[in-house]
PDB file of C-alpha atoms in Angstrom:
ATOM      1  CA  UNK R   3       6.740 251.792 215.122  1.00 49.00           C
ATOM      2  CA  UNK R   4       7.812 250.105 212.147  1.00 62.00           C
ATOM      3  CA  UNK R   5       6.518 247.435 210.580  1.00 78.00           C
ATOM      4  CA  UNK R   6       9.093 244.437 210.739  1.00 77.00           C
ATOM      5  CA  UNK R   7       8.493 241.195 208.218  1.00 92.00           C
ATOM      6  CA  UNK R   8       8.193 237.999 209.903  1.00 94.00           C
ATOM      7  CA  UNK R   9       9.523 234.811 208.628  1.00 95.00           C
ATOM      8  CA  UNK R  10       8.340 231.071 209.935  1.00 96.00           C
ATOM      9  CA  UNK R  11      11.213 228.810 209.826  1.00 96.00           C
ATOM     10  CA  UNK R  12      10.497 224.798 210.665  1.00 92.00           C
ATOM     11  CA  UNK R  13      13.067 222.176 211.410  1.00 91.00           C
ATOM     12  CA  UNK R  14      13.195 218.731 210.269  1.00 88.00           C
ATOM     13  CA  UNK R  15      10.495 217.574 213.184  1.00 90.00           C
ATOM     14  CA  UNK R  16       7.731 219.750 211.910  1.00 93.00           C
ATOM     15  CA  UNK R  17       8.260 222.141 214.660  1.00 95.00           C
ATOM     16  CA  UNK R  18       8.176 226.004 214.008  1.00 96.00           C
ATOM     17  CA  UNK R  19       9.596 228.950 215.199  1.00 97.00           C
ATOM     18  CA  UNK R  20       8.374 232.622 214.412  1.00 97.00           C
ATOM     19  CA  UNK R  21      10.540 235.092 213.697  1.00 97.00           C
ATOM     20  CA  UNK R  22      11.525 239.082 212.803  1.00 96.00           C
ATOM     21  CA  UNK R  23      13.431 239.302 209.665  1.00 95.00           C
ATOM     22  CA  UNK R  24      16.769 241.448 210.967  1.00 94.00           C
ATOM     23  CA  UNK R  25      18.865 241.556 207.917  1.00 92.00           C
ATOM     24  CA  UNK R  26      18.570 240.009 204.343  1.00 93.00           C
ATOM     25  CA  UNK R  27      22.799 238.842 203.274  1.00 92.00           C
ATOM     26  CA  UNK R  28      23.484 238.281 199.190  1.00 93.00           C
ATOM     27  CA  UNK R  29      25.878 235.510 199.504  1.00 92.00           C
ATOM     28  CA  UNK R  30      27.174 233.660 195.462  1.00 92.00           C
ATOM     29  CA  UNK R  31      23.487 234.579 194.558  1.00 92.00           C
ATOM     30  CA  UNK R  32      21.678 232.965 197.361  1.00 94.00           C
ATOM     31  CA  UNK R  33      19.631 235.255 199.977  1.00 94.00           C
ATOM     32  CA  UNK R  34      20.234 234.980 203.661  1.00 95.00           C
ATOM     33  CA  UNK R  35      17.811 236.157 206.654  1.00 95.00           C
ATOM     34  CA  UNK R  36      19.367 236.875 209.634  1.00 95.00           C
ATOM     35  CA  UNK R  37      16.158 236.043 212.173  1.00 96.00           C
ATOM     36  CA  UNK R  38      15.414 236.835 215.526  1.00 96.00           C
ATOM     37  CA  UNK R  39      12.744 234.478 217.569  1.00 97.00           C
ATOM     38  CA  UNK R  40       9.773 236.445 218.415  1.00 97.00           C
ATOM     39  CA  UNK R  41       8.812 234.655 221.502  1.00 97.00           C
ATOM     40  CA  UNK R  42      11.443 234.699 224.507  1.00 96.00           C
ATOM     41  CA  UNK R  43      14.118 232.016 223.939  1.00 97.00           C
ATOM     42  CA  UNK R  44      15.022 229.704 227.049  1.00 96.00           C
ATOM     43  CA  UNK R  45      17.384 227.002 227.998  1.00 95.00           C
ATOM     44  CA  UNK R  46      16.634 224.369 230.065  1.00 96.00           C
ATOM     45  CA  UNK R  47      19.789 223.545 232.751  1.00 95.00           C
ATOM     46  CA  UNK R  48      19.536 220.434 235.227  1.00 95.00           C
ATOM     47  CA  UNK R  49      21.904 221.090 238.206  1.00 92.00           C
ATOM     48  CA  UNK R  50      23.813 217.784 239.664  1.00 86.00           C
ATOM     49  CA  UNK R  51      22.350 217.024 243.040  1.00 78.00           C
ATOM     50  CA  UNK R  52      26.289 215.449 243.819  1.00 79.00           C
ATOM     51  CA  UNK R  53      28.096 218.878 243.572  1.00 80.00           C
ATOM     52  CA  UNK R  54      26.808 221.813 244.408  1.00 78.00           C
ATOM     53  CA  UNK R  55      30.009 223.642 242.298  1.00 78.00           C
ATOM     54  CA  UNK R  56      29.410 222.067 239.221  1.00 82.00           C
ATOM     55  CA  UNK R  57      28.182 223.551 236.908  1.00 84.00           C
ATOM     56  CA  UNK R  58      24.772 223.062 235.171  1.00 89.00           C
ATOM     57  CA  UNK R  59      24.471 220.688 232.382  1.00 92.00           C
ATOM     58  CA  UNK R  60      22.394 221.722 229.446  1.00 92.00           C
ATOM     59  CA  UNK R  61      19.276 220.136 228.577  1.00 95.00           C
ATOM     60  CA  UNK R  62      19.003 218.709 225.027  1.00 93.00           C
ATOM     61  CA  UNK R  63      17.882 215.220 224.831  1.00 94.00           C
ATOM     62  CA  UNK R  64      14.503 215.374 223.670  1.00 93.00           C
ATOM     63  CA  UNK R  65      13.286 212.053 225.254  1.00 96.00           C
ATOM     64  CA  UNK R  66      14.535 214.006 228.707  1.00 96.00           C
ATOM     65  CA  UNK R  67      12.753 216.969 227.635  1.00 96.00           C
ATOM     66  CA  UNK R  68       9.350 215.015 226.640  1.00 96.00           C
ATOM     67  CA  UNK R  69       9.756 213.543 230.368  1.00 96.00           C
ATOM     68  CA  UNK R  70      10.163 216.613 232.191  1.00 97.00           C
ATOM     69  CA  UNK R  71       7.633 218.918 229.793  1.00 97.00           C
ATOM     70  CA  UNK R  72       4.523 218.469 232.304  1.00 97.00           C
ATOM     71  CA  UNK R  73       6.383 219.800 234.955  1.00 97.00           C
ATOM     72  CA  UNK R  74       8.380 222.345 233.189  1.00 97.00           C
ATOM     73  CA  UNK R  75       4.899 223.585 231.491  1.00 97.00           C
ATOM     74  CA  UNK R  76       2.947 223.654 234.820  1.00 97.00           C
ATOM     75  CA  UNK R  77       5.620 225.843 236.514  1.00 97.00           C
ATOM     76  CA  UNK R  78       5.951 228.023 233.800  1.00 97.00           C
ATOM     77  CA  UNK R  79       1.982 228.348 233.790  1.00 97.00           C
ATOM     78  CA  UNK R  80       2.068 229.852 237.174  1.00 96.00           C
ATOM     79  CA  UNK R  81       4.553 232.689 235.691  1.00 94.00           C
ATOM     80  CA  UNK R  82       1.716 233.309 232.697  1.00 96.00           C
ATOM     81  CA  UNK R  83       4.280 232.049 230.459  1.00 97.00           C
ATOM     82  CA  UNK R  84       3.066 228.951 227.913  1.00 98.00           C
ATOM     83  CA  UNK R  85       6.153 226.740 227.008  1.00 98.00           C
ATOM     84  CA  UNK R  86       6.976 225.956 222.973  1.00 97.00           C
ATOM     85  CA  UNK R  87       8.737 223.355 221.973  1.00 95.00           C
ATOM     86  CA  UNK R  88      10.182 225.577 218.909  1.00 96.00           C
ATOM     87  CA  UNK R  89      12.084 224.642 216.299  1.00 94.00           C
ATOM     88  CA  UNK R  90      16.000 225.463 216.953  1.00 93.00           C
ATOM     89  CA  UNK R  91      15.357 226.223 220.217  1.00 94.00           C
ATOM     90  CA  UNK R  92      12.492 225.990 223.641  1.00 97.00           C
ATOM     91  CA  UNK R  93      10.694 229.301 223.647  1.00 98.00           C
ATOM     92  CA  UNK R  94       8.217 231.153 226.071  1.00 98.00           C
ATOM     93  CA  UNK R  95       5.087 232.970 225.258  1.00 96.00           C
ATOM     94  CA  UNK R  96       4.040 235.746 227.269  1.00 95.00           C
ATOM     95  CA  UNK R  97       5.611 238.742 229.388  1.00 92.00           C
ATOM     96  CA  UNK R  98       8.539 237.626 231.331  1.00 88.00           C
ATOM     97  CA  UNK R  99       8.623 238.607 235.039  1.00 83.00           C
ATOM     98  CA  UNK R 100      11.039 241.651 236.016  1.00 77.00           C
ATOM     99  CA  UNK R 101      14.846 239.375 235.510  1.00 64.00           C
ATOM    100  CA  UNK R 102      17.093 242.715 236.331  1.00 58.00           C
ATOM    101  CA  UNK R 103      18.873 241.227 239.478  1.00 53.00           C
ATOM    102  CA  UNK R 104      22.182 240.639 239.575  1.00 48.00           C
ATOM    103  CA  UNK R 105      21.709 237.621 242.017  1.00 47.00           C
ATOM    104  CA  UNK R 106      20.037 235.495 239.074  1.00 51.00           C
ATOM    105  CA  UNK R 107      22.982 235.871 236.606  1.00 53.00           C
ATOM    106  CA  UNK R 108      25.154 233.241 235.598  1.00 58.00           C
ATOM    107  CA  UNK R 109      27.766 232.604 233.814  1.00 57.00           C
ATOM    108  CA  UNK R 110      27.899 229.050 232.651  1.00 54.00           C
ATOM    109  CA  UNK R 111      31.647 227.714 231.643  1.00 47.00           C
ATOM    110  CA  UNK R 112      32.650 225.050 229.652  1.00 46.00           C
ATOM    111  CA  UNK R 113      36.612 224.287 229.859  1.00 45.00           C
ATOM    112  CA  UNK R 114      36.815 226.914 232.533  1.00 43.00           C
ATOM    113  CA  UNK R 115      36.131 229.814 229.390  1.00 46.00           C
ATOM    114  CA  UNK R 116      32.710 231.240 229.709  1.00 44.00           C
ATOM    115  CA  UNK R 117      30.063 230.277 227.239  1.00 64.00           C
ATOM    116  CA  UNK R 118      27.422 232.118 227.809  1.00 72.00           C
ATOM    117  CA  UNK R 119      25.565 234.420 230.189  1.00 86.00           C
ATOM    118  CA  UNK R 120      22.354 233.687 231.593  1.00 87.00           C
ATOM    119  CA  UNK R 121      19.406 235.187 234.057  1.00 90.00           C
ATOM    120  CA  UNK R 122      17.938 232.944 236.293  1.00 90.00           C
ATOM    121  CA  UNK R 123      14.406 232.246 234.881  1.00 93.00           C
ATOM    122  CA  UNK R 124      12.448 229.588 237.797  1.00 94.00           C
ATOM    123  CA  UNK R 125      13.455 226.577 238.961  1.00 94.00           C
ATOM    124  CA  UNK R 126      11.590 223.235 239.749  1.00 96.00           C
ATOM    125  CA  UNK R 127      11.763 219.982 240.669  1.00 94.00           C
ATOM    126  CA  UNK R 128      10.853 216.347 238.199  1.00 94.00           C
ATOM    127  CA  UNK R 129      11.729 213.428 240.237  1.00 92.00           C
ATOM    128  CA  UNK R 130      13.778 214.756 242.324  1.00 90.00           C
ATOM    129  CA  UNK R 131      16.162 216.191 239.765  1.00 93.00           C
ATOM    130  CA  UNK R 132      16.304 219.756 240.116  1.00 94.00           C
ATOM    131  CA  UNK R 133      15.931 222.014 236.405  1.00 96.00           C
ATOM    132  CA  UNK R 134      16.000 225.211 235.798  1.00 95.00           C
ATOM    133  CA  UNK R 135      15.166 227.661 232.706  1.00 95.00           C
ATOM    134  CA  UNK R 136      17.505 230.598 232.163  1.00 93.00           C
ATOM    135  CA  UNK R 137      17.317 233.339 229.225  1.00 93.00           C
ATOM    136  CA  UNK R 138      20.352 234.453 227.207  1.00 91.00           C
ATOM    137  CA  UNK R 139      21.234 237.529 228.027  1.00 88.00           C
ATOM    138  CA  UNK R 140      22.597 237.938 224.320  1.00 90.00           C
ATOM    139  CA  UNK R 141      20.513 237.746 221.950  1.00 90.00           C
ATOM    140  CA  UNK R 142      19.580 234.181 220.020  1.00 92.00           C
ATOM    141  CA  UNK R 143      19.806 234.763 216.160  1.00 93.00           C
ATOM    142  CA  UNK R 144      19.063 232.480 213.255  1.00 95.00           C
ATOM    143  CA  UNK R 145      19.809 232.006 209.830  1.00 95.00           C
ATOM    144  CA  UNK R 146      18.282 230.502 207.174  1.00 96.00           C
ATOM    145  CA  UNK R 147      18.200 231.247 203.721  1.00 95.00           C
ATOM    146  CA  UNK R 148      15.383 232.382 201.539  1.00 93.00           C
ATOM    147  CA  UNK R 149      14.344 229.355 198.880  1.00 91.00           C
ATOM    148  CA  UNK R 150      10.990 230.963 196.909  1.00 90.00           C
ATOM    149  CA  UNK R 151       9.824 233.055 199.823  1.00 84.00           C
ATOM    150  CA  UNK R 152      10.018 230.738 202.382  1.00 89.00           C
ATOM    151  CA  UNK R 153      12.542 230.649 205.283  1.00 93.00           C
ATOM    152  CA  UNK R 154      14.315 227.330 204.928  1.00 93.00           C
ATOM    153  CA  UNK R 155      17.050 225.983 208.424  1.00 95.00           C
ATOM    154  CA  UNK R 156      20.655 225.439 207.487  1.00 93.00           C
ATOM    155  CA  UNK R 157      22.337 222.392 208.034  1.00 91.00           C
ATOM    156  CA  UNK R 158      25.849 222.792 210.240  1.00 92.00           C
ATOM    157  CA  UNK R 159      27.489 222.433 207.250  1.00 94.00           C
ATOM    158  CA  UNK R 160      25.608 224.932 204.858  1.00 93.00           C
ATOM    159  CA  UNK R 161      25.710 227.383 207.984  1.00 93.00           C
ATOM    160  CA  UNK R 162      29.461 226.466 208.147  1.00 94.00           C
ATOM    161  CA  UNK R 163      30.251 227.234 204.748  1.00 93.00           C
ATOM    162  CA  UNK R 164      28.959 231.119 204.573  1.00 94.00           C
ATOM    163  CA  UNK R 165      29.846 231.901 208.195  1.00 92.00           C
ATOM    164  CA  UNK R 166      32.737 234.017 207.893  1.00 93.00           C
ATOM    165  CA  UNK R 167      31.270 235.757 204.595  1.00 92.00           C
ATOM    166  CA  UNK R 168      27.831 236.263 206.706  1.00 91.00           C
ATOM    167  CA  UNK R 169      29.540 237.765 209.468  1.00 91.00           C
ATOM    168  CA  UNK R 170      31.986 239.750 207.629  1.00 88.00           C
ATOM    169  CA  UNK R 171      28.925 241.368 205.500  1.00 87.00           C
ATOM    170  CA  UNK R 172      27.224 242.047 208.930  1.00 86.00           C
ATOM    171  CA  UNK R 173      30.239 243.785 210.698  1.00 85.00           C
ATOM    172  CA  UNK R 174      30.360 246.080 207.814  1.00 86.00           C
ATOM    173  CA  UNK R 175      26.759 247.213 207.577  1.00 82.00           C
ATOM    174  CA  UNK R 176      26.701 247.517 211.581  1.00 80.00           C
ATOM    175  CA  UNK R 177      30.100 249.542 211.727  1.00 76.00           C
TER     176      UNK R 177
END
């Protein structure tokens, strides 16, 4: 197996996130990493006890997700999975149980188009508010850009600014 490089990004809270370098991107002399989290990205949905159709809303407050992280940790604990609070995004360590049924995907819309697809990961309960953790089924890339060997975040606006350039360099080299 090849050797892949990894690159440690952190966000503005100190938090880190490990990650394999997938493709370096030249853009007006500036280097851009194209990174892939190493541990198992999750998102963390709470359902609305009210309507059993709606949808799930995404979790993304952190004061909600500081409430509900002894809860969310313990359950995942039982799976041998060890929650991170990563930078960019939550993350699980360890070998995710067997997530090929059918049953267990979702499709989560926002104005009735669908956003993104999802397998069912566990589900729990934090006063009474039902949550549950779901893995992309695409994968979760991120880009930062290289600033004296180091892996620095973009800001929206930076990542705003070389997005069609990034992704036109990237069509070509995958076509």
């Amino acid at each position: 197996m090849e050797d892949v490089p990894t690159l440690l990004v952190q966000d503005d809270a100190g938090r880190t996130l490990l990650c394999d370098l997938e493709h370096l991107v030249p853009i007006d002399g500036q280097e851009y990493a194209l990174l892939m989290p190493i541990d198992t990205p999750v998102s963390l949905f709470a359902w609305d006890d009210e309507d059993e159709d709606a949808p799930p809303r995404l979790v993304e407050d952190e004061e909600e997700i500081e409430i509900v992280w002894p809860t969310a940790s313990a359950v995942l604990q039982e799976q041998n999975l060890t929650l991170i609070h990563s930078a960019v995004t939550l993350t699980v360590e360890g070998e995710l149980p067997e997530l090929e049924d059918e049953e267990d995907e979702s499709d989560f819309e926002e104005d009735g188009e669908v956003e993104e697809e999802f397998i069912h990961l566990v589900s729990f309960y934090h006063e009474e508010q039902e949550y549950s953790f779901f893995v992309p089924l695409e994968p979760i890339y991120v880009v930062a850009k290289l600033v004296d060997g180091e892996a620095k975040l973009l800001s929206p606006e930076e990542f705003e600014a070389i997005e069609e350039r990034l992704t036109a360099e990237l069509d070509e080299r995958m076509s």
